[in-house]
Amino acid sequence: MKKISFTPLLFVTLLSLLIACNQENKSKKNHHVNLSADSTNITGLPFGCKLLIATKFPAEWQTIDTSDKPIKKNELYQKQLMEIRKFFDTLNTSKSFIPLQISSIRYFDTGGDSILIRNFKYFKGQFLYRLPNFGPYQCYYQHHDIPIDKISLKSPGHFDRQYLEYGNLVFYDFKKKSATIVNVFNGYTFEETIGGYNRYFFIDEDKKIQIFEAAEEETSSSIKKTKEITILASGEISINELK
């Protein structure tokens, strides 16, 4: 039997491979959803980022003090907010599949997303995931990057709101080939200001859709749960506005 000689170079190579495998296994255990990178079919809930409900964020926090130095006690909140942003960046880069054959579309306005509803021509975003059924509907998640300067909200006396991307839940009636669209994710900025604004979501095991609004501005950040949406067995969409 031939003996294997462990040279220093071979030992270092094997050690590096073991460390890499261990890190990969750890990353797989830290998923926030029932999601695998090679599958677009989500067989179980929750779906969305658990950090949204697991972290007790204050309504708003300062990120730097008057001398432009980071405020250490708030660094954890800022780090968690960045992790949420990274999670949705990953979620929205999944391989897309062929869109559904939809004969009619209804947009459900959850408040603050009317600009997306009016620009319905951008509906044909990438379909990324199929979720478990909600009531009588098949449920899908789609995401779309918006071409620059294509969707903006112009308000007299205010800065223009420039949308960058959005994600919808698509509730599909297979028999009628009709779809109800609910916006649960979006990102936008304001012209001439520093900062970014996002809508995030988390769907729990009971199929309650929780909506969060977040802001990262020049000296402060904030995040707040603003809505809870449920799909009734009849197909009616119920929305609870939170104060």
PDB file of N, CA, C and O in Angstrom, residues 179-233:
ATOM      1  N   ALA A 179     -54.779  37.990 -11.701  1.00  0.00           N
ATOM      2  CA  ALA A 179     -53.782  38.165 -10.649  1.00  0.00           C
ATOM      3  C   ALA A 179     -54.067  39.416  -9.839  1.00  0.00           C
ATOM      4  O   ALA A 179     -54.464  40.447 -10.386  1.00  0.00           O
ATOM      5  N   THR A 180     -53.862  39.303  -8.534  1.00  0.00           N
ATOM      6  CA  THR A 180     -53.914  40.453  -7.645  1.00  0.00           C
ATOM      7  C   THR A 180     -52.496  40.736  -7.173  1.00  0.00           C
ATOM      8  O   THR A 180     -51.811  39.839  -6.677  1.00  0.00           O
ATOM      9  N   ILE A 181     -52.070  41.984  -7.346  1.00  0.00           N
ATOM     10  CA  ILE A 181     -50.683  42.363  -7.080  1.00  0.00           C
ATOM     11  C   ILE A 181     -50.602  43.158  -5.779  1.00  0.00           C
ATOM     12  O   ILE A 181     -51.318  44.147  -5.598  1.00  0.00           O
ATOM     13  N   VAL A 182     -49.722  42.727  -4.872  1.00  0.00           N
ATOM     14  CA  VAL A 182     -49.497  43.437  -3.612  1.00  0.00           C
ATOM     15  C   VAL A 182     -48.014  43.764  -3.510  1.00  0.00           C
ATOM     16  O   VAL A 182     -47.170  42.864  -3.511  1.00  0.00           O
ATOM     17  N   ASN A 183     -47.696  45.052  -3.429  1.00  0.00           N
ATOM     18  CA  ASN A 183     -46.294  45.453  -3.312  1.00  0.00           C
ATOM     19  C   ASN A 183     -45.807  45.255  -1.875  1.00  0.00           C
ATOM     20  O   ASN A 183     -46.379  45.790  -0.931  1.00  0.00           O
ATOM     21  N   VAL A 184     -44.734  44.465  -1.710  1.00  0.00           N
ATOM     22  CA  VAL A 184     -44.205  44.187  -0.374  1.00  0.00           C
ATOM     23  C   VAL A 184     -42.744  44.608  -0.216  1.00  0.00           C
ATOM     24  O   VAL A 184     -42.208  44.594   0.889  1.00  0.00           O
ATOM     25  N   PHE A 185     -42.105  44.986  -1.319  1.00  0.00           N
ATOM     26  CA  PHE A 185     -40.705  45.413  -1.268  1.00  0.00           C
ATOM     27  C   PHE A 185     -40.490  46.524  -2.280  1.00  0.00           C
ATOM     28  O   PHE A 185     -40.997  46.459  -3.398  1.00  0.00           O
ATOM     29  N   ASN A 186     -39.765  47.545  -1.901  1.00  0.00           N
ATOM     30  CA  ASN A 186     -39.309  48.529  -2.876  1.00  0.00           C
ATOM     31  C   ASN A 186     -38.147  49.321  -2.306  1.00  0.00           C
ATOM     32  O   ASN A 186     -37.885  49.293  -1.099  1.00  0.00           O
ATOM     33  N   GLY A 187     -37.435  49.985  -3.176  1.00  0.00           N
ATOM     34  CA  GLY A 187     -36.327  50.835  -2.777  1.00  0.00           C
ATOM     35  C   GLY A 187     -36.369  52.119  -3.567  1.00  0.00           C
ATOM     36  O   GLY A 187     -36.653  52.117  -4.768  1.00  0.00           O
ATOM     37  N   TYR A 188     -36.126  53.247  -2.894  1.00  0.00           N
ATOM     38  CA  TYR A 188     -36.150  54.526  -3.592  1.00  0.00           C
ATOM     39  C   TYR A 188     -35.248  55.532  -2.884  1.00  0.00           C
ATOM     40  O   TYR A 188     -34.823  55.341  -1.748  1.00  0.00           O
ATOM     41  N   THR A 189     -34.941  56.596  -3.580  1.00  0.00           N
ATOM     42  CA  THR A 189     -34.171  57.707  -3.030  1.00  0.00           C
ATOM     43  C   THR A 189     -34.907  59.005  -3.355  1.00  0.00           C
ATOM     44  O   THR A 189     -35.862  59.009  -4.142  1.00  0.00           O
ATOM     45  N   PHE A 190     -34.452  60.097  -2.748  1.00  0.00           N
ATOM     46  CA  PHE A 190     -34.960  61.419  -3.093  1.00  0.00           C
ATOM     47  C   PHE A 190     -33.848  62.201  -3.764  1.00  0.00           C
ATOM     48  O   PHE A 190     -32.691  62.141  -3.334  1.00  0.00           O
ATOM     49  N   GLU A 191     -34.196  62.922  -4.813  1.00  0.00           N
ATOM     50  CA  GLU A 191     -33.195  63.747  -5.477  1.00  0.00           C
ATOM     51  C   GLU A 191     -32.676  64.816  -4.519  1.00  0.00           C
ATOM     52  O   GLU A 191     -33.415  65.351  -3.700  1.00  0.00           O
ATOM     53  N   GLU A 192     -31.384  65.091  -4.623  1.00  0.00           N
ATOM     54  CA  GLU A 192     -30.715  66.136  -3.842  1.00  0.00           C
ATOM     55  C   GLU A 192     -30.674  65.833  -2.343  1.00  0.00           C
ATOM     56  O   GLU A 192     -30.490  66.730  -1.526  1.00  0.00           O
ATOM     57  N   THR A 193     -30.873  64.596  -1.961  1.00  0.00           N
ATOM     58  CA  THR A 193     -30.730  64.220  -0.555  1.00  0.00           C
ATOM     59  C   THR A 193     -29.824  63.000  -0.453  1.00  0.00           C
ATOM     60  O   THR A 193     -29.645  62.259  -1.413  1.00  0.00           O
ATOM     61  N   ILE A 194     -29.270  62.800   0.736  1.00  0.00           N
ATOM     62  CA  ILE A 194     -28.421  61.640   0.993  1.00  0.00           C
ATOM     63  C   ILE A 194     -29.227  60.622   1.789  1.00  0.00           C
ATOM     64  O   ILE A 194     -29.730  60.929   2.864  1.00  0.00           O
ATOM     65  N   GLY A 195     -29.348  59.424   1.263  1.00  0.00           N
ATOM     66  CA  GLY A 195     -30.076  58.399   2.001  1.00  0.00           C
ATOM     67  C   GLY A 195     -30.783  57.430   1.078  1.00  0.00           C
ATOM     68  O   GLY A 195     -30.910  57.654  -0.131  1.00  0.00           O
ATOM     69  N   GLY A 196     -31.248  56.350   1.663  1.00  0.00           N
ATOM     70  CA  GLY A 196     -31.996  55.350   0.930  1.00  0.00           C
ATOM     71  C   GLY A 196     -33.185  54.894   1.754  1.00  0.00           C
ATOM     72  O   GLY A 196     -33.143  54.895   2.993  1.00  0.00           O
ATOM     73  N   TYR A 197     -34.257  54.491   1.060  1.00  0.00           N
ATOM     74  CA  TYR A 197     -35.495  54.137   1.735  1.00  0.00           C
ATOM     75  C   TYR A 197     -35.989  52.813   1.164  1.00  0.00           C
ATOM     76  O   TYR A 197     -35.915  52.592  -0.048  1.00  0.00           O
ATOM     77  N   ASN A 198     -36.498  51.959   2.040  1.00  0.00           N
ATOM     78  CA  ASN A 198     -36.910  50.623   1.607  1.00  0.00           C
ATOM     79  C   ASN A 198     -38.183  50.182   2.294  1.00  0.00           C
ATOM     80  O   ASN A 198     -38.464  50.562   3.433  1.00  0.00           O
ATOM     81  N   ARG A 199     -38.919  49.354   1.566  1.00  0.00           N
ATOM     82  CA  ARG A 199     -40.008  48.576   2.158  1.00  0.00           C
ATOM     83  C   ARG A 199     -39.535  47.134   2.209  1.00  0.00           C
ATOM     84  O   ARG A 199     -39.055  46.589   1.200  1.00  0.00           O
ATOM     85  N   TYR A 200     -39.663  46.511   3.382  1.00  0.00           N
ATOM     86  CA  TYR A 200     -39.277  45.121   3.576  1.00  0.00           C
ATOM     87  C   TYR A 200     -40.502  44.319   4.037  1.00  0.00           C
ATOM     88  O   TYR A 200     -41.523  44.895   4.429  1.00  0.00           O
ATOM     89  N   PHE A 201     -40.361  42.975   4.033  1.00  0.00           N
ATOM     90  CA  PHE A 201     -41.495  42.152   4.453  1.00  0.00           C
ATOM     91  C   PHE A 201     -41.027  40.865   5.137  1.00  0.00           C
ATOM     92  O   PHE A 201     -39.896  40.412   4.961  1.00  0.00           O
ATOM     93  N   PHE A 202     -41.935  40.299   5.905  1.00  0.00           N
ATOM     94  CA  PHE A 202     -41.739  38.983   6.504  1.00  0.00           C
ATOM     95  C   PHE A 202     -43.094  38.291   6.550  1.00  0.00           C
ATOM     96  O   PHE A 202     -44.086  38.864   7.003  1.00  0.00           O
ATOM     97  N   ILE A 203     -43.152  37.051   6.046  1.00  0.00           N
ATOM     98  CA  ILE A 203     -44.379  36.249   6.070  1.00  0.00           C
ATOM     99  C   ILE A 203     -44.175  35.115   7.064  1.00  0.00           C
ATOM    100  O   ILE A 203     -43.258  34.303   6.901  1.00  0.00           O
ATOM    101  N   ASP A 204     -45.000  35.051   8.097  1.00  0.00           N
ATOM    102  CA  ASP A 204     -44.803  34.032   9.130  1.00  0.00           C
ATOM    103  C   ASP A 204     -45.491  32.716   8.762  1.00  0.00           C
ATOM    104  O   ASP A 204     -46.110  32.589   7.695  1.00  0.00           O
ATOM    105  N   GLU A 205     -45.402  31.742   9.668  1.00  0.00           N
ATOM    106  CA  GLU A 205     -45.950  30.407   9.403  1.00  0.00           C
ATOM    107  C   GLU A 205     -47.464  30.421   9.234  1.00  0.00           C
ATOM    108  O   GLU A 205     -48.049  29.524   8.620  1.00  0.00           O
ATOM    109  N   ASP A 206     -48.130  31.438   9.806  1.00  0.00           N
ATOM    110  CA  ASP A 206     -49.588  31.553   9.688  1.00  0.00           C
ATOM    111  C   ASP A 206     -50.010  32.366   8.467  1.00  0.00           C
ATOM    112  O   ASP A 206     -51.172  32.759   8.343  1.00  0.00           O
ATOM    113  N   LYS A 207     -49.036  32.671   7.590  1.00  0.00           N
ATOM    114  CA  LYS A 207     -49.274  33.400   6.344  1.00  0.00           C
ATOM    115  C   LYS A 207     -49.678  34.856   6.570  1.00  0.00           C
ATOM    116  O   LYS A 207     -50.331  35.467   5.722  1.00  0.00           O
ATOM    117  N   LYS A 208     -49.285  35.396   7.714  1.00  0.00           N
ATOM    118  CA  LYS A 208     -49.487  36.830   7.946  1.00  0.00           C
ATOM    119  C   LYS A 208     -48.333  37.591   7.323  1.00  0.00           C
ATOM    120  O   LYS A 208     -47.176  37.317   7.596  1.00  0.00           O
ATOM    121  N   ILE A 209     -48.649  38.541   6.454  1.00  0.00           N
ATOM    122  CA  ILE A 209     -47.653  39.320   5.728  1.00  0.00           C
ATOM    123  C   ILE A 209     -47.395  40.610   6.511  1.00  0.00           C
ATOM    124  O   ILE A 209     -48.298  41.441   6.673  1.00  0.00           O
ATOM    125  N   GLN A 210     -46.185  40.774   6.998  1.00  0.00           N
ATOM    126  CA  GLN A 210     -45.836  41.938   7.801  1.00  0.00           C
ATOM    127  C   GLN A 210     -44.954  42.879   6.970  1.00  0.00           C
ATOM    128  O   GLN A 210     -43.954  42.455   6.396  1.00  0.00           O
ATOM    129  N   ILE A 211     -45.341  44.151   6.921  1.00  0.00           N
ATOM    130  CA  ILE A 211     -44.661  45.147   6.103  1.00  0.00           C
ATOM    131  C   ILE A 211     -43.905  46.126   7.004  1.00  0.00           C
ATOM    132  O   ILE A 211     -44.449  46.618   7.997  1.00  0.00           O
ATOM    133  N   PHE A 212     -42.660  46.417   6.625  1.00  0.00           N
ATOM    134  CA  PHE A 212     -41.803  47.337   7.374  1.00  0.00           C
ATOM    135  C   PHE A 212     -41.296  48.434   6.441  1.00  0.00           C
ATOM    136  O   PHE A 212     -40.977  48.164   5.284  1.00  0.00           O
ATOM    137  N   GLU A 213     -41.216  49.652   6.960  1.00  0.00           N
ATOM    138  CA  GLU A 213     -40.653  50.769   6.210  1.00  0.00           C
ATOM    139  C   GLU A 213     -39.357  51.199   6.891  1.00  0.00           C
ATOM    140  O   GLU A 213     -39.334  51.409   8.112  1.00  0.00           O
ATOM    141  N   ALA A 214     -38.269  51.310   6.124  1.00  0.00           N
ATOM    142  CA  ALA A 214     -36.958  51.644   6.685  1.00  0.00           C
ATOM    143  C   ALA A 214     -36.363  52.842   5.960  1.00  0.00           C
ATOM    144  O   ALA A 214     -36.618  53.070   4.776  1.00  0.00           O
ATOM    145  N   ALA A 215     -35.545  53.604   6.698  1.00  0.00           N
ATOM    146  CA  ALA A 215     -34.862  54.758   6.120  1.00  0.00           C
ATOM    147  C   ALA A 215     -33.435  54.816   6.649  1.00  0.00           C
ATOM    148  O   ALA A 215     -33.199  54.599   7.841  1.00  0.00           O
ATOM    149  N   GLU A 216     -32.495  55.062   5.753  1.00  0.00           N
ATOM    150  CA  GLU A 216     -31.098  55.295   6.127  1.00  0.00           C
ATOM    151  C   GLU A 216     -30.707  56.657   5.599  1.00  0.00           C
ATOM    152  O   GLU A 216     -30.485  56.834   4.399  1.00  0.00           O
ATOM    153  N   GLU A 217     -30.640  57.648   6.510  1.00  0.00           N
ATOM    154  CA  GLU A 217     -30.366  59.019   6.120  1.00  0.00           C
ATOM    155  C   GLU A 217     -28.956  59.422   6.543  1.00  0.00           C
ATOM    156  O   GLU A 217     -28.184  58.594   7.027  1.00  0.00           O
ATOM    157  N   GLU A 218     -28.639  60.689   6.380  1.00  0.00           N
ATOM    158  CA  GLU A 218     -27.261  61.129   6.576  1.00  0.00           C
ATOM    159  C   GLU A 218     -26.773  60.940   8.005  1.00  0.00           C
ATOM    160  O   GLU A 218     -25.639  60.519   8.237  1.00  0.00           O
ATOM    161  N   THR A 219     -27.618  61.215   8.990  1.00  0.00           N
ATOM    162  CA  THR A 219     -27.185  61.117  10.394  1.00  0.00           C
ATOM    163  C   THR A 219     -28.063  60.208  11.238  1.00  0.00           C
ATOM    164  O   THR A 219     -27.822  60.054  12.442  1.00  0.00           O
ATOM    165  N   SER A 220     -29.063  59.591  10.636  1.00  0.00           N
ATOM    166  CA  SER A 220     -29.964  58.742  11.414  1.00  0.00           C
ATOM    167  C   SER A 220     -30.563  57.643  10.547  1.00  0.00           C
ATOM    168  O   SER A 220     -30.521  57.709   9.321  1.00  0.00           O
ATOM    169  N   SER A 221     -31.116  56.622  11.215  1.00  0.00           N
ATOM    170  CA  SER A 221     -31.804  55.528  10.530  1.00  0.00           C
ATOM    171  C   SER A 221     -33.076  55.203  11.298  1.00  0.00           C
ATOM    172  O   SER A 221     -33.222  55.549  12.477  1.00  0.00           O
ATOM    173  N   SER A 222     -33.979  54.507  10.637  1.00  0.00           N
ATOM    174  CA  SER A 222     -35.226  54.115  11.298  1.00  0.00           C
ATOM    175  C   SER A 222     -35.817  52.904  10.596  1.00  0.00           C
ATOM    176  O   SER A 222     -35.539  52.654   9.417  1.00  0.00           O
ATOM    177  N   ILE A 223     -36.627  52.159  11.335  1.00  0.00           N
ATOM    178  CA  ILE A 223     -37.386  51.053  10.741  1.00  0.00           C
ATOM    179  C   ILE A 223     -38.608  50.821  11.611  1.00  0.00           C
ATOM    180  O   ILE A 223     -38.533  50.896  12.842  1.00  0.00           O
ATOM    181  N   LYS A 224     -39.730  50.556  10.968  1.00  0.00           N
ATOM    182  CA  LYS A 224     -40.977  50.408  11.706  1.00  0.00           C
ATOM    183  C   LYS A 224     -41.917  49.488  10.956  1.00  0.00           C
ATOM    184  O   LYS A 224     -42.039  49.573   9.732  1.00  0.00           O
ATOM    185  N   LYS A 225     -42.593  48.598  11.705  1.00  0.00           N
ATOM    186  CA  LYS A 225     -43.634  47.784  11.084  1.00  0.00           C
ATOM    187  C   LYS A 225     -44.873  48.647  10.909  1.00  0.00           C
ATOM    188  O   LYS A 225     -45.353  49.256  11.863  1.00  0.00           O
ATOM    189  N   THR A 226     -45.390  48.711   9.692  1.00  0.00           N
ATOM    190  CA  THR A 226     -46.487  49.626   9.395  1.00  0.00           C
ATOM    191  C   THR A 226     -47.798  48.936   9.043  1.00  0.00           C
ATOM    192  O   THR A 226     -48.861  49.539   9.180  1.00  0.00           O
ATOM    193  N   LYS A 227     -47.726  47.658   8.611  1.00  0.00           N
ATOM    194  CA  LYS A 227     -48.943  46.990   8.157  1.00  0.00           C
ATOM    195  C   LYS A 227     -48.865  45.482   8.390  1.00  0.00           C
ATOM    196  O   LYS A 227     -47.776  44.909   8.417  1.00  0.00           O
ATOM    197  N   GLU A 228     -50.024  44.886   8.514  1.00  0.00           N
ATOM    198  CA  GLU A 228     -50.158  43.427   8.512  1.00  0.00           C
ATOM    199  C   GLU A 228     -51.263  43.076   7.516  1.00  0.00           C
ATOM    200  O   GLU A 228     -52.355  43.645   7.566  1.00  0.00           O
ATOM    201  N   ILE A 229     -50.943  42.157   6.610  1.00  0.00           N
ATOM    202  CA  ILE A 229     -51.883  41.791   5.549  1.00  0.00           C
ATOM    203  C   ILE A 229     -52.182  40.304   5.643  1.00  0.00           C
ATOM    204  O   ILE A 229     -51.273  39.485   5.823  1.00  0.00           O
ATOM    205  N   THR A 230     -53.438  39.950   5.513  1.00  0.00           N
ATOM    206  CA  THR A 230     -53.841  38.543   5.510  1.00  0.00           C
ATOM    207  C   THR A 230     -54.755  38.279   4.315  1.00  0.00           C
ATOM    208  O   THR A 230     -55.495  39.166   3.870  1.00  0.00           O
ATOM    209  N   ILE A 231     -54.685  37.054   3.812  1.00  0.00           N
ATOM    210  CA  ILE A 231     -55.549  36.616   2.711  1.00  0.00           C
ATOM    211  C   ILE A 231     -56.580  35.664   3.311  1.00  0.00           C
ATOM    212  O   ILE A 231     -56.226  34.607   3.837  1.00  0.00           O
ATOM    213  N   LEU A 232     -57.834  36.041   3.243  1.00  0.00           N
ATOM    214  CA  LEU A 232     -58.895  35.228   3.821  1.00  0.00           C
ATOM    215  C   LEU A 232     -59.219  34.039   2.909  1.00  0.00           C
ATOM    216  O   LEU A 232     -58.853  34.022   1.734  1.00  0.00           O
ATOM    217  N   ALA A 233     -59.894  33.046   3.475  1.00  0.00           N
ATOM    218  CA  ALA A 233     -60.238  31.844   2.697  1.00  0.00           C
ATOM    219  C   ALA A 233     -61.096  32.194   1.492  1.00  0.00           C
ATOM    220  O   ALA A 233     -61.045  31.518   0.459  1.00  0.00           O
TER     221      ALA A 233
END
